[in-house]
mmCIF file of C-alpha atoms in Angstrom:
data_model
loop_
_atom_site.group_PDB
_atom_site.id
_atom_site.type_symbol
_atom_site.label_atom_id
_atom_site.label_comp_id
_atom_site.label_asym_id
_atom_site.label_seq_id
_atom_site.Cartn_x
_atom_site.Cartn_y
_atom_site.Cartn_z
ATOM 1 C CA MET A 555 24.990 -46.921 80.736
ATOM 2 C CA SER A 556 28.505 -45.737 81.110
ATOM 3 C CA GLY A 557 29.861 -43.643 84.004
ATOM 4 C CA SER A 558 30.211 -40.656 81.695
ATOM 5 C CA LYS A 559 26.634 -40.552 80.707
ATOM 6 C CA ILE A 560 25.107 -41.334 84.212
ATOM 7 C CA VAL A 561 26.184 -37.807 85.604
ATOM 8 C CA PRO A 562 24.471 -35.790 83.035
ATOM 9 C CA PHE A 563 21.342 -37.800 83.378
ATOM 10 C CA VAL A 564 21.227 -37.702 87.309
ATOM 11 C CA LEU A 565 21.899 -34.034 87.134
ATOM 12 C CA ALA A 566 18.893 -33.087 84.714
ATOM 13 C CA VAL A 567 16.626 -35.272 86.744
ATOM 14 C CA PHE A 568 17.544 -33.405 89.848
ATOM 15 C CA ILE A 569 17.232 -30.111 88.208
ATOM 16 C CA ALA A 570 13.772 -31.169 87.024
ATOM 17 C CA LEU A 571 12.426 -32.023 90.505
ATOM 18 C CA LEU A 572 13.939 -28.870 91.976
ATOM 19 C CA VAL A 573 11.965 -26.798 89.373
ATOM 20 C CA GLY A 574 8.754 -28.728 89.766
ATOM 21 C CA SER A 575 8.946 -28.418 93.699
ATOM 22 C CA CYS A 576 9.287 -24.850 93.685
ATOM 23 C CA SER A 577 6.954 -23.460 90.967
ATOM 24 C CA GLU A 578 3.338 -23.247 90.381
ATOM 25 C CA GLU A 579 2.622 -24.833 86.835
ATOM 26 C CA THR A 580 0.115 -23.143 84.789
ATOM 27 C CA VAL A 581 -0.810 -24.220 81.201
ATOM 28 C CA SER A 582 -1.387 -21.200 78.960
ATOM 29 C CA GLY A 583 -1.883 -21.408 75.015
ATOM 30 C CA GLY A 584 -0.182 -24.787 74.835
ATOM 31 C CA GLY A 585 3.038 -23.724 76.581
ATOM 32 C CA THR A 586 4.147 -24.091 80.321
ATOM 33 C CA LEU A 587 4.382 -21.255 82.511
ATOM 34 C CA LEU A 588 6.070 -20.961 85.831
ATOM 35 C CA VAL A 589 3.903 -18.084 86.729
ATOM 36 C CA PRO A 590 0.252 -17.875 87.559
ATOM 37 C CA ASP A 591 -2.343 -16.959 84.822
ATOM 38 C CA GLY A 592 -3.020 -13.267 84.488
ATOM 39 C CA SER A 593 0.472 -12.211 85.417
ATOM 40 C CA LEU A 594 1.928 -12.100 81.866
ATOM 41 C CA GLY A 595 0.754 -10.467 78.789
ATOM 42 C CA THR A 596 -1.279 -12.335 76.364
ATOM 43 C CA LEU A 597 0.263 -13.890 73.363
ATOM 44 C CA PRO A 598 0.615 -11.563 70.206
ATOM 45 C CA GLN A 599 -2.469 -11.090 68.320
ATOM 46 C CA GLN A 600 -2.952 -9.780 64.839
ATOM 47 C CA LEU A 601 -5.292 -7.111 63.753
ATOM 48 C CA VAL A 602 -6.068 -6.360 60.032
ATOM 49 C CA LEU A 603 -7.292 -2.996 59.113
ATOM 50 C CA ASN A 604 -8.692 -2.863 55.624
ATOM 51 C CA GLN A 605 -9.970 0.608 55.374
ATOM 52 C CA PRO A 606 -8.445 3.863 56.407
ATOM 53 C CA LEU A 607 -10.564 6.683 57.894
ATOM 54 C CA GLU A 608 -8.941 8.921 55.352
ATOM 55 C CA ALA A 609 -6.459 8.717 52.489
ATOM 56 C CA ALA A 610 -5.417 11.851 50.530
ATOM 57 C CA ALA A 611 -2.409 12.805 48.264
ATOM 58 C CA LEU A 612 -0.922 16.245 48.603
ATOM 59 C CA ALA A 613 1.294 17.839 45.945
ATOM 60 C CA SER A 614 4.101 20.402 46.392
ATOM 61 C CA GLU A 615 6.765 22.029 44.368
ATOM 62 C CA PRO A 616 9.716 19.605 44.403
ATOM 63 C CA LEU A 617 11.948 19.292 47.307
ATOM 64 C CA ASN A 618 15.569 20.318 47.182
ATOM 65 C CA ARG A 619 17.988 17.860 45.968
ATOM 66 C CA GLY A 620 21.180 19.828 46.504
ATOM 67 C CA ALA A 621 22.748 17.790 49.271
ATOM 68 C CA GLN A 622 23.178 14.606 47.256
ATOM 69 C CA GLY A 623 26.341 12.895 46.879
ATOM 70 C CA ARG A 624 25.764 12.288 43.157
ATOM 71 C CA ILE A 625 24.794 14.717 40.769
ATOM 72 C CA TYR A 626 22.927 13.948 37.235
ATOM 73 C CA VAL A 627 22.430 15.116 33.673
ATOM 74 C CA GLY A 628 20.587 13.663 30.656
ATOM 75 C CA ASN A 629 17.134 12.417 29.888
ATOM 76 C CA ARG A 630 15.262 9.244 30.852
ATOM 77 C CA ASP A 631 11.911 8.322 29.395
ATOM 78 C CA LYS A 632 9.472 11.235 30.503
ATOM 79 C CA PHE A 633 12.453 12.845 32.827
ATOM 80 C CA ARG A 634 14.663 15.703 31.757
ATOM 81 C CA ILE A 635 17.468 16.299 34.094
ATOM 82 C CA HIS A 636 19.805 19.452 34.191
ATOM 83 C CA CYS A 637 22.926 19.648 36.463
ATOM 84 C CA LEU A 638 23.780 23.157 38.041
ATOM 85 C CA LEU A 639 27.362 23.927 39.025
ATOM 86 C CA SER A 640 28.690 27.082 40.776
ATOM 87 C CA PHE A 641 32.344 28.120 41.199
ATOM 88 C CA LEU A 642 34.040 30.903 43.094
ATOM 89 C CA VAL A 643 36.552 32.508 40.427
ATOM 90 C CA PRO A 644 38.436 35.175 42.426
ATOM 91 C CA LEU A 645 40.409 36.552 39.627
ATOM 92 C CA PRO A 646 41.398 40.300 39.373
ATOM 93 C CA SER A 647 39.457 42.140 36.576
ATOM 94 C CA ASN A 648 42.677 42.820 34.841
ATOM 95 C CA ALA A 649 43.469 39.065 34.353
ATOM 96 C CA GLN A 650 43.204 37.717 30.806
ATOM 97 C CA VAL A 651 41.535 34.355 30.266
ATOM 98 C CA VAL A 652 44.046 32.273 28.129
ATOM 99 C CA SER A 653 41.892 29.092 28.286
ATOM 100 C CA ALA A 654 39.397 27.307 30.553
ATOM 101 C CA THR A 655 38.268 23.613 30.880
ATOM 102 C CA LEU A 656 35.381 21.997 32.941
ATOM 103 C CA ARG A 657 36.186 18.529 34.446
ATOM 104 C CA LEU A 658 33.351 16.215 35.404
ATOM 105 C CA PHE A 659 34.009 12.926 37.087
ATOM 106 C CA ILE A 660 31.506 10.264 35.848
ATOM 107 C CA VAL A 661 30.308 7.143 37.923
ATOM 108 C CA SER A 662 27.385 5.770 36.029
ATOM 109 C CA TYR A 663 26.008 5.878 32.452
ATOM 110 C CA GLU A 664 22.851 4.518 30.848
ATOM 111 C CA ASN A 665 21.629 4.942 27.176
ATOM 112 C CA TYR A 666 18.625 3.177 25.837
ATOM 113 C CA ASN A 667 19.810 3.451 22.211
ATOM 114 C CA PRO A 668 23.013 1.678 22.161
ATOM 115 C CA GLY A 669 25.647 3.096 19.919
ATOM 116 C CA VAL A 670 24.073 6.738 20.399
ATOM 117 C CA PRO A 671 26.324 8.956 22.653
ATOM 118 C CA LEU A 672 24.976 11.791 25.051
ATOM 119 C CA ASP A 673 25.744 15.491 24.005
ATOM 120 C CA ILE A 674 26.035 17.871 26.867
ATOM 121 C CA ASN A 675 26.004 21.695 26.473
ATOM 122 C CA VAL A 676 27.352 24.068 28.830
ATOM 123 C CA TYR A 677 25.780 27.661 29.495
ATOM 124 C CA GLN A 678 26.558 30.428 32.030
ATOM 125 C CA LEU A 679 23.367 30.987 34.354
ATOM 126 C CA ASP A 680 22.118 34.472 34.445
ATOM 127 C CA ARG A 681 22.151 34.291 38.301
ATOM 128 C CA ASP A 682 23.643 31.908 41.070
ATOM 129 C CA PHE A 683 21.256 29.411 42.711
ATOM 130 C CA GLU A 684 20.820 28.238 46.389
ATOM 131 C CA GLU A 685 21.954 24.712 46.357
ATOM 132 C CA LEU A 686 19.712 23.651 49.241
ATOM 133 C CA GLU A 687 16.581 25.084 47.633
ATOM 134 C CA VAL A 688 16.832 25.092 43.844
ATOM 135 C CA THR A 689 14.451 23.190 41.728
ATOM 136 C CA TRP A 690 13.314 23.083 38.353
ATOM 137 C CA ASN A 691 11.194 25.985 38.830
ATOM 138 C CA GLN A 692 13.086 28.158 41.330
ATOM 139 C CA SER A 693 16.782 29.345 41.781
ATOM 140 C CA ALA A 694 15.961 30.002 45.485
ATOM 141 C CA ASP A 695 13.123 29.810 47.875
ATOM 142 C CA GLY A 696 10.559 32.453 46.533
ATOM 143 C CA GLN A 697 12.685 33.185 43.499
ATOM 144 C CA PRO A 698 11.640 31.383 40.496
ATOM 145 C CA TRP A 699 13.528 31.035 37.236
ATOM 146 C CA ALA A 700 12.259 33.165 34.436
ATOM 147 C CA THR A 701 12.641 30.090 32.408
ATOM 148 C CA PRO A 702 12.100 26.674 34.106
ATOM 149 C CA GLY A 703 15.381 24.517 34.182
ATOM 150 C CA GLY A 704 17.463 27.665 34.766
ATOM 151 C CA ASP A 705 17.873 31.085 33.129
ATOM 152 C CA TYR A 706 20.572 31.035 30.550
ATOM 153 C CA SER A 707 20.787 32.169 26.985
ATOM 154 C CA PRO A 708 20.571 29.407 24.653
ATOM 155 C CA GLY A 709 22.529 31.325 22.071
ATOM 156 C CA ALA A 710 25.343 31.895 24.432
ATOM 157 C CA LEU A 711 26.949 28.252 24.426
ATOM 158 C CA LEU A 712 30.075 28.050 26.618
ATOM 159 C CA GLY A 713 31.233 24.775 25.610
ATOM 160 C CA SER A 714 29.815 21.302 24.584
ATOM 161 C CA SER A 715 30.986 17.457 24.597
ATOM 162 C CA ARG A 716 30.111 14.196 23.751
ATOM 163 C CA PHE A 717 30.226 11.128 26.119
ATOM 164 C CA ALA A 718 29.814 7.529 24.629
ATOM 165 C CA GLY A 719 29.900 5.660 27.919
ATOM 166 C CA THR A 720 32.380 3.207 26.672
ATOM 167 C CA GLU A 721 35.101 4.395 28.717
ATOM 168 C CA LEU A 722 33.183 3.335 31.989
ATOM 169 C CA VAL A 723 33.340 -0.521 30.821
ATOM 170 C CA SER A 724 37.058 -0.742 32.305
ATOM 171 C CA ALA A 725 37.065 1.923 34.870
ATOM 172 C CA LEU A 726 35.114 2.948 37.825
ATOM 173 C CA VAL A 727 35.501 6.612 37.215
ATOM 174 C CA ASP A 728 35.637 8.514 33.938
ATOM 175 C CA THR A 729 36.682 12.211 33.370
ATOM 176 C CA MET A 730 34.728 14.321 31.025
ATOM 177 C CA VAL A 731 36.732 17.195 30.033
ATOM 178 C CA ILE A 732 34.684 20.137 28.291
ATOM 179 C CA ARG A 733 36.727 22.867 26.722
ATOM 180 C CA LEU A 734 35.194 26.390 27.551
ATOM 181 C CA ASP A 735 35.047 29.696 25.467
ATOM 182 C CA SER A 736 37.947 31.751 26.792
ATOM 183 C CA LEU A 737 36.540 34.978 25.336
ATOM 184 C CA ALA A 738 33.321 34.763 27.277
ATOM 185 C CA LEU A 739 35.145 33.901 30.363
ATOM 186 C CA ASP A 740 37.563 36.626 29.907
ATOM 187 C CA GLU A 741 34.233 38.958 29.503
ATOM 188 C CA PHE A 742 32.985 37.336 32.840
ATOM 189 C CA VAL A 743 36.165 38.014 34.699
ATOM 190 C CA GLN A 744 36.657 41.662 33.301
ATOM 191 C CA SER A 745 33.234 42.291 34.518
ATOM 192 C CA GLY A 746 34.385 42.134 38.090
ATOM 193 C CA GLN A 747 32.216 38.959 38.924
ATOM 194 C CA THR A 748 33.667 36.380 41.001
ATOM 195 C CA VAL A 749 30.916 33.470 41.111
ATOM 196 C CA LEU A 750 30.430 31.627 37.851
ATOM 197 C CA PRO A 751 26.994 29.467 37.724
ATOM 198 C CA LEU A 752 26.889 27.018 35.037
ATOM 199 C CA ALA A 753 24.088 24.906 33.693
ATOM 200 C CA LEU A 754 24.755 21.416 32.122
ATOM 201 C CA VAL A 755 21.965 20.852 29.634
ATOM 202 C CA PRO A 756 21.541 17.559 27.569
ATOM 203 C CA ALA A 757 20.634 17.171 23.952
ATOM 204 C CA ASP A 758 17.542 15.107 23.224
ATOM 205 C CA GLN A 759 19.141 11.568 23.434
ATOM 206 C CA ASP A 760 17.567 9.128 25.899
ATOM 207 C CA ALA A 761 20.613 8.739 27.968
ATOM 208 C CA TRP A 762 21.983 10.159 31.394
ATOM 209 C CA PHE A 763 25.087 9.899 33.627
ATOM 210 C CA SER A 764 25.882 10.500 37.156
ATOM 211 C CA MET A 765 28.937 12.383 38.483
ATOM 212 C CA ILE A 766 30.564 12.694 41.835
ATOM 213 C CA GLY A 767 29.081 15.410 43.736
ATOM 214 C CA ARG A 768 31.114 17.748 46.154
ATOM 215 C CA GLU A 769 29.625 16.367 49.093
ATOM 216 C CA LEU A 770 30.514 12.420 48.202
ATOM 217 C CA ASN A 771 34.177 13.022 48.950
ATOM 218 C CA PRO A 772 34.865 16.464 50.662
ATOM 219 C CA ASP A 773 38.568 15.581 51.319
ATOM 220 C CA SER A 774 39.326 14.459 47.959
ATOM 221 C CA PRO A 775 39.869 16.767 44.785
ATOM 222 C CA VAL A 776 37.761 14.275 42.819
ATOM 223 C CA ALA A 777 34.731 16.509 42.205
ATOM 224 C CA SER A 778 33.496 18.808 39.321
ATOM 225 C CA GLN A 779 36.027 21.459 38.946
ATOM 226 C CA ILE A 780 37.088 24.348 36.451
ATOM 227 C CA ASP A 781 40.559 24.732 35.430
ATOM 228 C CA ILE A 782 41.686 28.133 34.152
ATOM 229 C CA VAL A 783 44.794 29.252 32.534
ATOM 230 C CA TYR A 784 45.306 33.164 32.652
ATOM 231 C CA ARG A 785 47.780 36.003 32.621
ATOM 232 C CA ILE A 786 47.726 39.375 34.293
ATOM 233 C CA SER A 787 47.448 42.167 31.805
ATOM 234 C CA GLY A 788 51.008 43.380 30.979
ATOM 235 C CA SER A 789 52.569 40.227 31.673
ATOM 236 C CA THR A 790 53.821 37.483 29.560
ATOM 237 C CA THR A 791 53.471 34.635 32.238
ATOM 238 C CA ASN A 792 50.545 32.454 32.494
ATOM 239 C CA ALA A 793 49.160 31.178 35.730
ATOM 240 C CA ALA A 794 46.603 28.493 36.556
ATOM 241 C CA LEU A 795 43.713 28.544 38.687
ATOM 242 C CA GLU A 796 42.004 25.364 39.605
ATOM 243 C CA ARG A 797 38.631 25.374 41.582
ATOM 244 C CA ARG A 798 36.299 22.890 43.089
ATOM 245 C CA ALA A 799 32.667 23.419 42.733
ATOM 246 C CA LYS A 800 31.239 25.415 45.652
ATOM 247 C CA GLY A 801 27.774 24.407 44.924
ATOM 248 C CA ASP A 802 26.107 21.626 42.808
ATOM 249 C CA ALA A 803 22.707 20.365 42.337
ATOM 250 C CA THR A 804 20.262 18.152 39.980
ATOM 251 C CA ILE A 805 17.044 19.641 38.955
ATOM 252 C CA THR A 806 14.321 17.465 37.131
ATOM 253 C CA SER A 807 11.300 17.744 35.310
ATOM 254 C CA PHE A 808 8.649 15.094 34.458
ATOM 255 C CA THR A 809 7.052 15.812 31.179
ATOM 256 C CA GLY A 810 4.508 12.829 31.366
ATOM 257 C CA SER A 811 1.200 12.280 32.747
ATOM 258 C CA LEU A 812 -0.047 10.340 35.884
ATOM 259 C CA ASN A 813 -3.323 8.180 36.413
ATOM 260 C CA PRO A 814 -5.530 10.667 38.624
ATOM 261 C CA ASP A 815 -7.377 7.577 40.084
ATOM 262 C CA MET A 816 -4.257 6.387 42.073
ATOM 263 C CA LEU A 817 -2.424 7.715 45.097
ATOM 264 C CA THR A 818 1.154 8.963 44.079
ATOM 265 C CA VAL A 819 4.196 9.106 46.264
ATOM 266 C CA GLY A 820 6.587 11.285 44.322
ATOM 267 C CA GLU A 821 9.908 13.257 44.280
ATOM 268 C CA GLU A 822 9.253 14.573 40.840
ATOM 269 C CA PRO A 823 6.429 15.117 40.580
ATOM 270 C CA SER A 824 6.377 15.999 44.210
ATOM 271 C CA SER A 825 3.536 14.328 46.381
ATOM 272 C CA GLN A 826 3.016 12.526 49.526
ATOM 273 C CA VAL A 827 0.140 10.233 50.784
ATOM 274 C CA PHE A 828 -1.556 10.852 54.132
ATOM 275 C CA LEU A 829 -3.379 7.805 55.622
ATOM 276 C CA LYS A 830 -5.386 7.949 58.818
ATOM 277 C CA TYR A 831 -6.502 4.656 60.514
ATOM 278 C CA ASP A 832 -8.853 4.122 63.427
ATOM 279 C CA LEU A 833 -6.673 2.192 65.944
ATOM 280 C CA SER A 834 -9.479 1.999 68.607
ATOM 281 C CA GLN A 835 -9.842 -1.650 68.057
ATOM 282 C CA LEU A 836 -6.640 -2.046 69.868
ATOM 283 C CA PRO A 837 -6.685 -2.720 73.614
ATOM 284 C CA ALA A 838 -6.095 0.542 75.498
ATOM 285 C CA ASP A 839 -2.650 -0.975 76.899
ATOM 286 C CA ALA A 840 -1.412 -2.834 73.781
ATOM 287 C CA THR A 841 2.128 -2.550 72.484
ATOM 288 C CA ILE A 842 2.578 -2.623 68.944
ATOM 289 C CA ASN A 843 5.262 -5.393 67.942
ATOM 290 C CA LYS A 844 4.990 -5.121 64.368
ATOM 291 C CA ALA A 845 3.218 -3.212 61.716
ATOM 292 C CA HIS A 846 3.207 -3.541 57.859
ATOM 293 C CA LEU A 847 1.184 -1.521 55.375
ATOM 294 C CA HIS A 848 0.760 -3.674 52.191
ATOM 295 C CA ILE A 849 0.153 -1.706 49.184
ATOM 296 C CA SER A 850 -0.250 -2.791 45.466
ATOM 297 C CA VAL A 851 1.838 -0.867 43.004
ATOM 298 C CA TYR A 852 0.305 0.598 39.850
ATOM 299 C CA GLU A 853 3.281 2.282 38.357
ATOM 300 C CA ALA A 854 6.823 3.426 39.167
ATOM 301 C CA ALA A 855 9.113 5.709 37.110
ATOM 302 C CA TYR A 856 12.471 7.354 38.206
ATOM 303 C CA VAL A 857 15.871 8.215 37.086
ATOM 304 C CA ASP A 858 18.238 6.338 38.981
ATOM 305 C CA THR A 859 16.484 5.015 41.941
ATOM 306 C CA PHE A 860 13.347 5.534 43.984
ATOM 307 C CA GLN A 861 12.832 5.019 47.756
ATOM 308 C CA VAL A 862 9.769 5.191 49.872
ATOM 309 C CA ILE A 863 10.076 6.517 53.219
ATOM 310 C CA VAL A 864 7.514 6.842 56.050
ATOM 311 C CA PHE A 865 6.804 9.745 58.425
ATOM 312 C CA ALA A 866 4.270 10.277 61.364
ATOM 313 C CA THR A 867 2.901 13.603 61.727
ATOM 314 C CA ASP A 868 -0.285 15.194 63.442
ATOM 315 C CA GLY A 869 -1.392 17.338 60.660
ATOM 316 C CA LYS A 870 -2.302 17.106 56.939
ATOM 317 C CA GLU A 871 0.424 19.299 55.753
ATOM 318 C CA PHE A 872 3.210 18.444 53.365
ATOM 319 C CA VAL A 873 6.101 17.132 55.488
ATOM 320 C CA GLU A 874 9.494 18.687 54.970
ATOM 321 C CA GLN A 875 12.603 16.469 54.947
ATOM 322 C CA GLU A 876 13.795 17.896 58.514
ATOM 323 C CA LEU A 877 10.956 15.792 59.970
ATOM 324 C CA THR A 878 12.698 12.381 61.433
ATOM 325 C CA ALA A 879 11.363 9.487 59.289
ATOM 326 C CA VAL A 880 9.946 6.608 61.265
ATOM 327 C CA SER A 881 11.015 3.762 58.907
ATOM 328 C CA ALA A 882 13.839 2.825 56.843
ATOM 329 C CA SER A 883 13.522 3.693 53.075
ATOM 330 C CA GLN A 884 12.361 0.912 50.735
ATOM 331 C CA GLY A 885 13.289 0.749 47.080
ATOM 332 C CA VAL A 886 10.659 0.406 44.218
ATOM 333 C CA GLY A 887 11.722 -1.277 40.848
ATOM 334 C CA PHE A 888 10.122 -0.939 37.612
ATOM 335 C CA ASP A 889 8.579 -4.491 37.851
ATOM 336 C CA THR A 890 7.595 -3.996 41.722
ATOM 337 C CA ASP A 891 3.951 -5.042 41.873
ATOM 338 C CA SER A 892 3.633 -4.915 45.736
ATOM 339 C CA LEU A 893 5.220 -3.468 48.784
ATOM 340 C CA ALA A 894 5.193 -4.250 52.476
ATOM 341 C CA LEU A 895 6.311 -1.198 54.262
ATOM 342 C CA ASP A 896 7.355 -1.619 57.790
ATOM 343 C CA VAL A 897 5.602 1.195 59.497
ATOM 344 C CA THR A 898 5.938 -0.031 63.173
ATOM 345 C CA LEU A 899 7.471 2.952 64.626
ATOM 346 C CA GLY A 900 4.912 5.203 62.633
ATOM 347 C CA VAL A 901 1.825 3.369 64.224
ATOM 348 C CA GLN A 902 3.668 3.528 67.670
ATOM 349 C CA ARG A 903 4.076 7.290 67.110
ATOM 350 C CA VAL A 904 0.284 7.917 65.949
ATOM 351 C CA LEU A 905 -0.769 5.774 68.934
ATOM 352 C CA VAL A 906 0.618 8.400 71.004
ATOM 353 C CA LEU A 907 -0.652 11.286 69.136
ATOM 354 C CA ASP A 908 -4.249 9.637 69.357
ATOM 355 C CA SER A 909 -4.005 9.478 73.012
ATOM 356 C CA THR A 910 -3.910 13.261 73.021
ATOM 357 C CA GLY A 911 -7.128 13.808 70.958
ATOM 358 C CA THR A 912 -4.699 15.034 68.012
ATOM 359 C CA ASP A 913 -5.403 13.785 64.443
ATOM 360 C CA TYR A 914 -2.679 11.637 63.324
ATOM 361 C CA TYR A 915 -1.637 10.370 59.913
ATOM 362 C CA LEU A 916 1.062 7.904 58.465
ATOM 363 C CA VAL A 917 2.832 9.778 55.576
ATOM 364 C CA LEU A 918 4.328 8.028 52.623
ATOM 365 C CA GLY A 919 6.888 10.199 51.023
ATOM 366 C CA SER A 920 9.905 10.250 48.829
ATOM 367 C CA ASN A 921 13.430 9.853 50.389
ATOM 368 C CA THR A 922 14.674 13.161 49.157
ATOM 369 C CA GLY A 923 18.403 12.600 50.121
ATOM 370 C CA VAL A 924 18.468 9.858 47.723
ATOM 371 C CA ASN A 925 15.902 10.249 45.022
ATOM 372 C CA VAL A 926 16.725 12.598 41.964
ATOM 373 C CA GLY A 927 13.328 12.321 40.374
ATOM 374 C CA GLY A 928 10.508 9.641 40.431
ATOM 375 C CA PHE A 929 7.309 8.654 41.532
ATOM 376 C CA MET A 930 5.294 5.404 42.679
ATOM 377 C CA GLN A 931 1.573 5.116 42.226
ATOM 378 C CA PHE A 932 -0.561 2.488 44.162
ATOM 379 C CA TYR A 933 -4.150 1.512 44.308
ATOM 380 C CA PRO A 934 -6.415 3.627 46.758
ATOM 381 C CA PRO A 935 -8.595 2.119 49.391
ATOM 382 C CA ASP A 936 -11.846 2.449 47.220
ATOM 383 C CA TRP A 937 -10.548 0.702 44.302
ATOM 384 C CA PRO A 938 -13.199 -1.809 43.124
ATOM 385 C CA GLU A 939 -11.213 -4.774 43.242
ATOM 386 C CA GLU A 940 -10.597 -5.370 47.013
ATOM 387 C CA ARG A 941 -7.300 -7.402 46.408
ATOM 388 C CA TYR A 942 -5.637 -4.219 45.333
ATOM 389 C CA ARG A 943 -6.575 -2.151 48.318
ATOM 390 C CA PRO A 944 -3.863 -1.217 50.739
ATOM 391 C CA VAL A 945 -4.128 -3.228 54.062
ATOM 392 C CA LEU A 946 -2.656 -2.315 57.619
ATOM 393 C CA GLU A 947 -1.718 -5.552 59.296
ATOM 394 C CA LEU A 948 -0.676 -5.111 63.009
ATOM 395 C CA ILE A 949 0.666 -7.645 65.569
ATOM 396 C CA TYR A 950 0.373 -6.664 68.941
ATOM 397 C CA THR A 951 0.504 -7.880 72.595
ATOM 398 C CA ASP A 952 -1.982 -6.706 75.314
ATOM 399 C CA ALA A 953 -1.186 -5.940 78.842
ATOM 400 C CA PRO A 954 -1.379 -8.825 81.347
ATOM 401 C CA ALA A 955 -4.690 -8.856 83.028
ATOM 402 C CA ASP A 956 -3.362 -8.433 86.556
ATOM 403 C CA ALA A 957 -1.753 -5.082 85.583
ATOM 404 C CA LYS A 958 -5.144 -3.517 84.280
ATOM 405 C CA PRO A 959 -7.125 -1.137 86.327
#
């Protein structure tokens, strides 16, 4: 053995002898520990809960979608999608509108009938909407539309345009320009109004596109805007007014049907699933290392994407988006047949609630900040075929024996 190899070898032997002389060796679970038994926690263990104490789906009015970075318009399968825009147009009542155009910045497009374009019609809404509250059925909280989808006169068309989607093949963003009825806008200005709310309504083609919302790039002019050329009465000089949308929102309606035997998590139709589990089988001082809820997906449908998110709550009431989620969102595809949702933080949270004697629930909901419209249905706990039932799998570690009272 060369001199260069002798030194490391001798050093290793010395360290091994030193450790062995100053520790009490205890074998536990096939490993060697340098502390007495009972001073450490147990090895991680698994607990599988096949049946919740309670499983229920609660429906509600759709949650708002006004704060998303993208806005949408069109049709997809059983979903009908309108886009609402609102502009502040502070023109004097003696201004005369010469021309007006609406500019939309399109970033994605899908058409399920190749070669068939999407026609978009623009109408003036009878009243403005609240961006953070508007849905298909109401313009604001407690203020329903007279006609779901927005109150406007179908006979008073402000403008229309056709989009084929071919422009997006070579460009990341395409601009759609819709020429608006200058006479109708002239009447609007002369009435003294300054807020112009619009509805973008698709024709019946099975296609949709998404646009840059005003929140996506707040420092950029690239967002829906209206351009108005006008002149003051008595003047021969034209002036231009360019206004970025002050509000935009997507509202969606689902016209299909759901399987009533399944549990539904949805944005539109809006639904959340509440699951209550008996965690009394866990040791009193156990810590949750990992928890997964395994579910079998029956069906999923959506506009652009659908993401599931998990909450933990101490009551069976529909959870508003303001409540902090206890999981990262997880996407569902059209061909997804199963999901393993990470509910670790949720189970940790409900253990705390359970210790207070309060009813607790794991809540599966829609990631409202992302989803435009869509749902996921999964098999319930009482489904005849056991392999389709949801299963809660826990990995936990008990407290060390010496630490227990």
